[in-house]
PDB file of C-alpha atoms in Angstrom:
ATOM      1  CA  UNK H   1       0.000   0.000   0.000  1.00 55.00           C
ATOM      2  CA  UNK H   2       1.349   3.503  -0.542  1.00 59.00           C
ATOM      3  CA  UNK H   3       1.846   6.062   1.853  1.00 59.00           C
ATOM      4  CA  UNK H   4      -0.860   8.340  -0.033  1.00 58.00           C
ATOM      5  CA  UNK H   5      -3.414   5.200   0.872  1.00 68.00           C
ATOM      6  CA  UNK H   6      -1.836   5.252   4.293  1.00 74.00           C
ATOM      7  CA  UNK H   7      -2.941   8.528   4.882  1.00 78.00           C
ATOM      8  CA  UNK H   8      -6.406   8.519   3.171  1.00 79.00           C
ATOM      9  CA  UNK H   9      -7.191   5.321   5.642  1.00 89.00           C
ATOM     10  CA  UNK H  10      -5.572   7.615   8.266  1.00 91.00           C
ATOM     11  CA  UNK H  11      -8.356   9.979   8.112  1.00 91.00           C
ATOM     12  CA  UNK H  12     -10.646   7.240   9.432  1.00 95.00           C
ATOM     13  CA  UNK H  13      -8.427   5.950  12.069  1.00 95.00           C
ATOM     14  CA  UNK H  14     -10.437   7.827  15.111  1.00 96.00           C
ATOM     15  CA  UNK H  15     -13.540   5.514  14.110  1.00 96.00           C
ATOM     16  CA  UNK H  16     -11.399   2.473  14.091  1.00 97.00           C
ATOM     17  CA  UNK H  17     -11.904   0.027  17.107  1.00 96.00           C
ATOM     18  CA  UNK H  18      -7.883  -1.097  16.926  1.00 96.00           C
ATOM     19  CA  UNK H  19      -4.441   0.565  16.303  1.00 95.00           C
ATOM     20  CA  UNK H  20      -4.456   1.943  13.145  1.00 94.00           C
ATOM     21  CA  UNK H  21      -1.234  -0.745  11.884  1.00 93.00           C
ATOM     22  CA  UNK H  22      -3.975  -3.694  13.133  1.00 95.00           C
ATOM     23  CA  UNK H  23      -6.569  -2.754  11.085  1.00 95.00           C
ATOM     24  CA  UNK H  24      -4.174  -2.176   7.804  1.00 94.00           C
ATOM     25  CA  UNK H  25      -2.394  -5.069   8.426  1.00 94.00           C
ATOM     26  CA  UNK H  26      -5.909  -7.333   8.253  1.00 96.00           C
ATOM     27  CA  UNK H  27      -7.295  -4.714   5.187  1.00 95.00           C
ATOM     28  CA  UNK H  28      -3.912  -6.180   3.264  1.00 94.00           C
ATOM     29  CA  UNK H  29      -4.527  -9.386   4.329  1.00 96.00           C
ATOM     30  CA  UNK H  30      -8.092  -8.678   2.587  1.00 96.00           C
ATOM     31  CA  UNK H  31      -6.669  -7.111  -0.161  1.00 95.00           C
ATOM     32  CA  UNK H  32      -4.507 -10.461  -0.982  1.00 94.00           C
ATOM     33  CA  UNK H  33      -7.177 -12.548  -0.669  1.00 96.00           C
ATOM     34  CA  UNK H  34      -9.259 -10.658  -3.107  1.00 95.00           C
ATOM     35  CA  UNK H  35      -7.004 -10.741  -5.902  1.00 93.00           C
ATOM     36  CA  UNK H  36      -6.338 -14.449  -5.167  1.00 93.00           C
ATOM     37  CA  UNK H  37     -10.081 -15.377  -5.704  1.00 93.00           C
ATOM     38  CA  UNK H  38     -10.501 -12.731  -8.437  1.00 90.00           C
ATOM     39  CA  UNK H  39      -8.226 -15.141 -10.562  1.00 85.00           C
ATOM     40  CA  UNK H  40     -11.526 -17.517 -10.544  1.00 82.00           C
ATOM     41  CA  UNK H  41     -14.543 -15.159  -9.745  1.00 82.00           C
ATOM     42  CA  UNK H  42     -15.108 -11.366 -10.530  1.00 83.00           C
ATOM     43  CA  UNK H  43     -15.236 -10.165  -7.151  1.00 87.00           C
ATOM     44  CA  UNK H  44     -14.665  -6.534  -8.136  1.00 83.00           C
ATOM     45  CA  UNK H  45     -14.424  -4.869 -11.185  1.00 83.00           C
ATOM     46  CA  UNK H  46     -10.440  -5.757 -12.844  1.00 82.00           C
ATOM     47  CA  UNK H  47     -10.599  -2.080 -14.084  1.00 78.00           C
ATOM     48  CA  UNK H  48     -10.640  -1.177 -10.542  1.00 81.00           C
ATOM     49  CA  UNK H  49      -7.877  -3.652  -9.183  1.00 84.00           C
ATOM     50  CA  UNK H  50      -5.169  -1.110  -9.523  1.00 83.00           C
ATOM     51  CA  UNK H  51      -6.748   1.347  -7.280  1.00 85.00           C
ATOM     52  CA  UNK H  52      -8.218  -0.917  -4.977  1.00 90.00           C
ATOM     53  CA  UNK H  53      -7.438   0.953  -1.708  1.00 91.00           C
ATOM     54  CA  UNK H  54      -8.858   4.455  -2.609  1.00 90.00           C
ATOM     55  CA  UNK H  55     -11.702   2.451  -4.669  1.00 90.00           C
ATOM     56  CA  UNK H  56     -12.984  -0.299  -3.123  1.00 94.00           C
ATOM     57  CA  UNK H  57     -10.934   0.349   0.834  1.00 95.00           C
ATOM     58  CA  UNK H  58     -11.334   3.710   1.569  1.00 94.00           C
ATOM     59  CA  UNK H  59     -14.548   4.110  -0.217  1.00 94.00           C
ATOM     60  CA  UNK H  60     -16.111   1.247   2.556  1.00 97.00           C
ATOM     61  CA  UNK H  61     -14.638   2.862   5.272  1.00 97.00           C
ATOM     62  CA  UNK H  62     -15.787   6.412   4.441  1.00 96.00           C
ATOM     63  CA  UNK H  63     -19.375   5.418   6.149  1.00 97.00           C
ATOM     64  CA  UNK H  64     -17.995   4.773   9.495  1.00 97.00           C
ATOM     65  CA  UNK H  65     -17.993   8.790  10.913  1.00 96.00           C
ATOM     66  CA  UNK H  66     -22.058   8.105   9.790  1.00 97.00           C
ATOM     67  CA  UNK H  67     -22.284   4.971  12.337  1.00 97.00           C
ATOM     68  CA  UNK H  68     -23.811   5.370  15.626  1.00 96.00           C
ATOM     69  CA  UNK H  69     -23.477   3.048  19.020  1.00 93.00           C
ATOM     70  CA  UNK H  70     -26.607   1.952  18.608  1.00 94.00           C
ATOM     71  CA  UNK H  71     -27.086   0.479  15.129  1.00 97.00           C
ATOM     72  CA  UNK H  72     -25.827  -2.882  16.085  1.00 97.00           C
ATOM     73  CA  UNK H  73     -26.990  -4.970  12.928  1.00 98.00           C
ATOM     74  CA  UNK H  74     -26.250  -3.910  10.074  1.00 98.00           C
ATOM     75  CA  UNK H  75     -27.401  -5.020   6.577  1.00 98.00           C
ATOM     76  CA  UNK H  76     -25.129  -4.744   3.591  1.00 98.00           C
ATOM     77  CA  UNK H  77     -27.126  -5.732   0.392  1.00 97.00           C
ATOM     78  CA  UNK H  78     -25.851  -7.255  -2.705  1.00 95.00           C
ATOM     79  CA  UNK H  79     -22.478  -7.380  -0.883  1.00 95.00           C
ATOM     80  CA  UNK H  80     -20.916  -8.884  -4.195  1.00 92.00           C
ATOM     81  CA  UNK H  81     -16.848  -9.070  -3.111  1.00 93.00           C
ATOM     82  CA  UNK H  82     -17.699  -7.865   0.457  1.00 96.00           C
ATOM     83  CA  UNK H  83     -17.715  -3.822   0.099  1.00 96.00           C
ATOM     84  CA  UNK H  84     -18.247  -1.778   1.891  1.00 97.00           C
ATOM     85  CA  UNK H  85     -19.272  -5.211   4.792  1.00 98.00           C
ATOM     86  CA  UNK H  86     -15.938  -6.432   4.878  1.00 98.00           C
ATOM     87  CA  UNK H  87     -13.604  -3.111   5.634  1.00 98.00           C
ATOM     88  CA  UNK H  88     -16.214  -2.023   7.814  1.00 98.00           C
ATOM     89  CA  UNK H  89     -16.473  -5.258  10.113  1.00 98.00           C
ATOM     90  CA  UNK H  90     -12.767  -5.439  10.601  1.00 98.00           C
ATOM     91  CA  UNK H  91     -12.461  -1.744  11.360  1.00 97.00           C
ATOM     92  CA  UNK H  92     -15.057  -2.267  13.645  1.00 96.00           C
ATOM     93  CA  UNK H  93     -13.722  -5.583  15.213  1.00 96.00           C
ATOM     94  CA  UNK H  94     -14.315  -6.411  18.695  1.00 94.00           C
ATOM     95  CA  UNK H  95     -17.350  -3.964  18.895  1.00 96.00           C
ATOM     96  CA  UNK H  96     -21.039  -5.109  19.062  1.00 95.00           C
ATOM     97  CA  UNK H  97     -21.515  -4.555  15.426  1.00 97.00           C
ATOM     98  CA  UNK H  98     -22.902  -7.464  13.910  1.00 98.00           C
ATOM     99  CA  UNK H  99     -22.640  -7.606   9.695  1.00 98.00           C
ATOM    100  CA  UNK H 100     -25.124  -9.549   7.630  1.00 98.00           C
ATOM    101  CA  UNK H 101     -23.995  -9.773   4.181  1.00 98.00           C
ATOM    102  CA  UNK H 102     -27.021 -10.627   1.420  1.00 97.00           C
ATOM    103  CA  UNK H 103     -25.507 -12.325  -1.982  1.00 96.00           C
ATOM    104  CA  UNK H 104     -26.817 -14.615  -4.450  1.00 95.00           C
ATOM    105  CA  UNK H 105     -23.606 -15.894  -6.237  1.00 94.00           C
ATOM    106  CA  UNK H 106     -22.568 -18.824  -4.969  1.00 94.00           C
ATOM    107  CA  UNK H 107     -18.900 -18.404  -5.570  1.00 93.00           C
ATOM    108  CA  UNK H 108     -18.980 -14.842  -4.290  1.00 95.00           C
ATOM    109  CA  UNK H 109     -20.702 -16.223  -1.016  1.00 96.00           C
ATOM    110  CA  UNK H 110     -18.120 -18.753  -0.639  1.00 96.00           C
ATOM    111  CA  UNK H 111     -15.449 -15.949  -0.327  1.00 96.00           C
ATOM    112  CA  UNK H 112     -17.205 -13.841   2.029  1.00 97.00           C
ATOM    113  CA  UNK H 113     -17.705 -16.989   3.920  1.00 98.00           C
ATOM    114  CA  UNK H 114     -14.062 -17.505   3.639  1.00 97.00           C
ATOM    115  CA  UNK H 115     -12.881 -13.663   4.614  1.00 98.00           C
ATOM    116  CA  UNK H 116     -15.076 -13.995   7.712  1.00 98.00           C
ATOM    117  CA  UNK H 117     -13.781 -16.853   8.980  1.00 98.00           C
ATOM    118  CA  UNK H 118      -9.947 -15.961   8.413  1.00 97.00           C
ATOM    119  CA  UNK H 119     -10.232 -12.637  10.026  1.00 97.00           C
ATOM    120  CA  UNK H 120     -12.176 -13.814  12.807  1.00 97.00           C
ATOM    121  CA  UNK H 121     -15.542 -10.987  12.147  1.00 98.00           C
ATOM    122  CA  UNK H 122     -18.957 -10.801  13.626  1.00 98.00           C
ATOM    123  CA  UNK H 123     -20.641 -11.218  10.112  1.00 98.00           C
ATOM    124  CA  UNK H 124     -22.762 -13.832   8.565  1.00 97.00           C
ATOM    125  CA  UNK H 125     -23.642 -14.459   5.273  1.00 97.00           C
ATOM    126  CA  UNK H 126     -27.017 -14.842   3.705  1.00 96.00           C
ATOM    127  CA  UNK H 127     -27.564 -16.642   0.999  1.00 95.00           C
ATOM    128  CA  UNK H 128     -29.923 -15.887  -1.682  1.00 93.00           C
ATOM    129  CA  UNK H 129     -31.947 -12.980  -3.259  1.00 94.00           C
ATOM    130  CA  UNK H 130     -32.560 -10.237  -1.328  1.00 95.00           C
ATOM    131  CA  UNK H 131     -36.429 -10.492  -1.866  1.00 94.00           C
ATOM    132  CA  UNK H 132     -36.607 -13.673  -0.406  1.00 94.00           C
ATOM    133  CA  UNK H 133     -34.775 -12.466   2.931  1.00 94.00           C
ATOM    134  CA  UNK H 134     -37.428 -13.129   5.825  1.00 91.00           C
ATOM    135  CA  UNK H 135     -36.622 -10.369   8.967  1.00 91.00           C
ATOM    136  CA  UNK H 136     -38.921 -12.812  11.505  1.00 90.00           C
ATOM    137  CA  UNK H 137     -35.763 -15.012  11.015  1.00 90.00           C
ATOM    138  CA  UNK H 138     -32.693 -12.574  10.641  1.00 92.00           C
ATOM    139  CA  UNK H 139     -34.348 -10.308  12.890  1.00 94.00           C
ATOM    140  CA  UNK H 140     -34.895  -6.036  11.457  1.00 97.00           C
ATOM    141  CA  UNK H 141     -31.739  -4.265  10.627  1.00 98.00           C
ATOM    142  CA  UNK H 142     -31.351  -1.310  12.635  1.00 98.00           C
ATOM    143  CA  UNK H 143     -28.665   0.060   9.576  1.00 98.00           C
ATOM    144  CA  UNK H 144     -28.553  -0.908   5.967  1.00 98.00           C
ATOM    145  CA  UNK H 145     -25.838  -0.049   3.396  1.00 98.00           C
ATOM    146  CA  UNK H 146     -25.486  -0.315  -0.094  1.00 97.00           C
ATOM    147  CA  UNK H 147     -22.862   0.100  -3.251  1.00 93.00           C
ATOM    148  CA  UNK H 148     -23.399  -0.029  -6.277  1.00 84.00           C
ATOM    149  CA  UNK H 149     -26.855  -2.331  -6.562  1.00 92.00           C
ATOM    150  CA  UNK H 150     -29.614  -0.609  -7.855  1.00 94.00           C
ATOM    151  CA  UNK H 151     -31.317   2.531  -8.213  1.00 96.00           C
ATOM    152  CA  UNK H 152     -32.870   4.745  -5.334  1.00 97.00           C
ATOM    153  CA  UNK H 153     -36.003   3.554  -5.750  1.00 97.00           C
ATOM    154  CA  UNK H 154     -35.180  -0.542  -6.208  1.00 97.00           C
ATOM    155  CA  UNK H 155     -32.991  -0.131  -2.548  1.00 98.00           C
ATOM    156  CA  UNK H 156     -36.165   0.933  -0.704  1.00 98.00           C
ATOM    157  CA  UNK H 157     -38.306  -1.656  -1.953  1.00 97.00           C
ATOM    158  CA  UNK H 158     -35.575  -4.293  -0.716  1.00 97.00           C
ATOM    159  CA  UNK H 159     -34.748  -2.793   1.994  1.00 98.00           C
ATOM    160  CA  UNK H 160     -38.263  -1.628   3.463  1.00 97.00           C
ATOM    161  CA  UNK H 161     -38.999  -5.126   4.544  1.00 97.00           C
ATOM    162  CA  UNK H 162     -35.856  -5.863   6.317  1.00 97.00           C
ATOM    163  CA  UNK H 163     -35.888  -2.738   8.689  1.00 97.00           C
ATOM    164  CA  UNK H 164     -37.619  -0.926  11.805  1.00 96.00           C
ATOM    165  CA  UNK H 165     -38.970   2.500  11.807  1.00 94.00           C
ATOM    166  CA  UNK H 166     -35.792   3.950  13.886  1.00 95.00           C
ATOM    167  CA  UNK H 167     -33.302   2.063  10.695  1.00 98.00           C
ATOM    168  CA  UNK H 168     -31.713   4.285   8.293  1.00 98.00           C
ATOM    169  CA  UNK H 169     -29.824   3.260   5.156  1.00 98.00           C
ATOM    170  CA  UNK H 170     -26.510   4.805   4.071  1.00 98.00           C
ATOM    171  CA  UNK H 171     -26.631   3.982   0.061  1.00 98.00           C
ATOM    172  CA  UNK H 172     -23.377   5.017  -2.170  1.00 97.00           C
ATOM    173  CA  UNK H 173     -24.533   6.853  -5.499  1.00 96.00           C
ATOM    174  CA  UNK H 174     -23.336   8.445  -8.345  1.00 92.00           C
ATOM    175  CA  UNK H 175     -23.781  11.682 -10.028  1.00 90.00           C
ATOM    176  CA  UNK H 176     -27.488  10.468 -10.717  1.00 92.00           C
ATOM    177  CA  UNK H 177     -28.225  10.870  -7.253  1.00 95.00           C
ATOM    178  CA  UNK H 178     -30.317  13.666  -7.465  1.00 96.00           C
ATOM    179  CA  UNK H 179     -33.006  12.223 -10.341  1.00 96.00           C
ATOM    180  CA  UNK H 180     -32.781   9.121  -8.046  1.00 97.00           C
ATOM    181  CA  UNK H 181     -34.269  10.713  -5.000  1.00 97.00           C
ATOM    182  CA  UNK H 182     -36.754  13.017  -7.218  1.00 97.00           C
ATOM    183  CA  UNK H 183     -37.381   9.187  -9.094  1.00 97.00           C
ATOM    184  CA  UNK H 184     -38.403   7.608  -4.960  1.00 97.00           C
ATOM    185  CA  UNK H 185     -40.048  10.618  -3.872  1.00 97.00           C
ATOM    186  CA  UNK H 186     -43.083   9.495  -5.856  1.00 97.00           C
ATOM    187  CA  UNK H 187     -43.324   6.061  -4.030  1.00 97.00           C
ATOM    188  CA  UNK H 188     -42.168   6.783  -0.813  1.00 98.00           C
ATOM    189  CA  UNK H 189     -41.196   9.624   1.618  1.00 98.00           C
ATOM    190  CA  UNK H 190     -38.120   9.783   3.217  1.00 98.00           C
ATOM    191  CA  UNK H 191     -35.500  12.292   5.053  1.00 98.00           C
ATOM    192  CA  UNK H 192     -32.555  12.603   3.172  1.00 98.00           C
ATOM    193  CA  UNK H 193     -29.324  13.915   4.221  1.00 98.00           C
ATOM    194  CA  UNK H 194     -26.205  14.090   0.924  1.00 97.00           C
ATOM    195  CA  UNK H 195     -22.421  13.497   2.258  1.00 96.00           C
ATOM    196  CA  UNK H 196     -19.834  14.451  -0.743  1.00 95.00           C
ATOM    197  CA  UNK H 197     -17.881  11.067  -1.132  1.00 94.00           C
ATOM    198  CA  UNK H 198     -14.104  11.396   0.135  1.00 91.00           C
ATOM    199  CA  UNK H 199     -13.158   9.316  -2.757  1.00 89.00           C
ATOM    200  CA  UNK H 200     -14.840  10.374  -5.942  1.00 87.00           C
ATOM    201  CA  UNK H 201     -15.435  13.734  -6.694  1.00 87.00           C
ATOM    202  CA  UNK H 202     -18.969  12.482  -8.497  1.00 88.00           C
ATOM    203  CA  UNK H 203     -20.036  10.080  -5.701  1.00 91.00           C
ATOM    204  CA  UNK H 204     -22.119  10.854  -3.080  1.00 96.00           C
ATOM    205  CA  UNK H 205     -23.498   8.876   0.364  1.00 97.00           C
ATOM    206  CA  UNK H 206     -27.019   9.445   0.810  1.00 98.00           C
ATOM    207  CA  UNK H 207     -28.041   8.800   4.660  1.00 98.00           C
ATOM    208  CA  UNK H 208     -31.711   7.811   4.315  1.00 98.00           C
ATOM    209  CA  UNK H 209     -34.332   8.083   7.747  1.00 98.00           C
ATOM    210  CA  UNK H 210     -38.026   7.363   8.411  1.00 98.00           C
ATOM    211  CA  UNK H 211     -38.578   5.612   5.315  1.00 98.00           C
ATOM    212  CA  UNK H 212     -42.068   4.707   4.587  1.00 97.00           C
ATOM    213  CA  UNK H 213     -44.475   4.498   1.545  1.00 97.00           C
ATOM    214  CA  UNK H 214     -46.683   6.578   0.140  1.00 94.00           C
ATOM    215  CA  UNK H 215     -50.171   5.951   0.708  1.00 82.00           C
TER     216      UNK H 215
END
């Protein structure tokens, strides 16, 4: 890692719930095991391998200054090669956060299934579409995140069944984002709060709270 990614993950060292060289020395760790199974499977985009820390690292840990004590399960949705789940859980390792990861492909679930178990994270993987996802057995998710899965307006409908009132969801979007919300606002209504991405100068996180339908 270069020292320009050192100090970009810096930034987010206050959040972190270990020494800053911990955490970096498991987020290499994660970053070899990614490009060992992206030699099979298409974890992340190979466009994107050569800046995987400020693209696929530091954009997952960019949510954590958004995080609060009490949003203790947290749902990442269409977690594909684990981002942002993965950076997040071991930044957060050792605190009450617990990480459920929904994915459909079977070789992507066997990796996540993999990464949790080698860096030791309070995560679980769930297996199969996100529609099918049943909250009387996973329990609501108090937080929900989401990169680079579907528009505004798709995320609520998946999400709406899987949360509480009190949940809010913390989506990464594009320079769309704006039509997006305009797009939801005619299904559902929603506070909406837009955080300039640290790592793309497009990209934006949109914090989401009361969600509910239109009537």
């Amino acid at each position: 890692m270069s020292d320009k990614s050192i100090d970009l993950i810096s930034t987010w060292a206050p959040y972190f719930s270990r020494p800053l060289p911990s955490v970096v020395g498991d987020l290499e760790k994660l970053e070899r095991l990614v490009r060992k199974w992206q030699t099979a499977q298409n974890l992340v985009s190979r466009e994107t391998l050569d800046a995987f820390w400020p693209r696929h690292i530091a954009d997952s840990l960019q949510v954590l200054p958004l995080f609060t004590k009490a949003e203790t399960k947290i749902f990442d949705l269409g977690s594909g090669g684990g981002f942002p789940a993965l950076p997040l859980a071991i930044a957060g390792k050792g605190t009450k956060r617990h990480f459920v990861l929904c994915e459909s492909n079977a070789r992507k679930i066997a990796f996540l299934r993999t990464a949790i178990r080698e860096f030791g994270l309070d995560a679980e993987v769930i297996a199969g579409r996100i529609e099918t996802i049943d909250s009387r057995e996973t329990g609501r998710a108090d937080l929900v995140l989401s990169r680079a899965l579907a528009p505004l307006n798709r995320l609520f409908e998946l999400a709406f069944p899987l949360i509480h009132p009190q949940a809010r969801l913390i989506f990464h979007k594009g320079r769309e984002n704006l039509s997006e919300i305009e797009a939801a606002g005619a299904n559902w209504l929603f506070d909406v709060v837009r955080h300039v991405s640290a790592t793309n100068d497009q990209g934006t996180l949109l914090e989401i709270g009361n969600l509910r339908p239109r009537s």
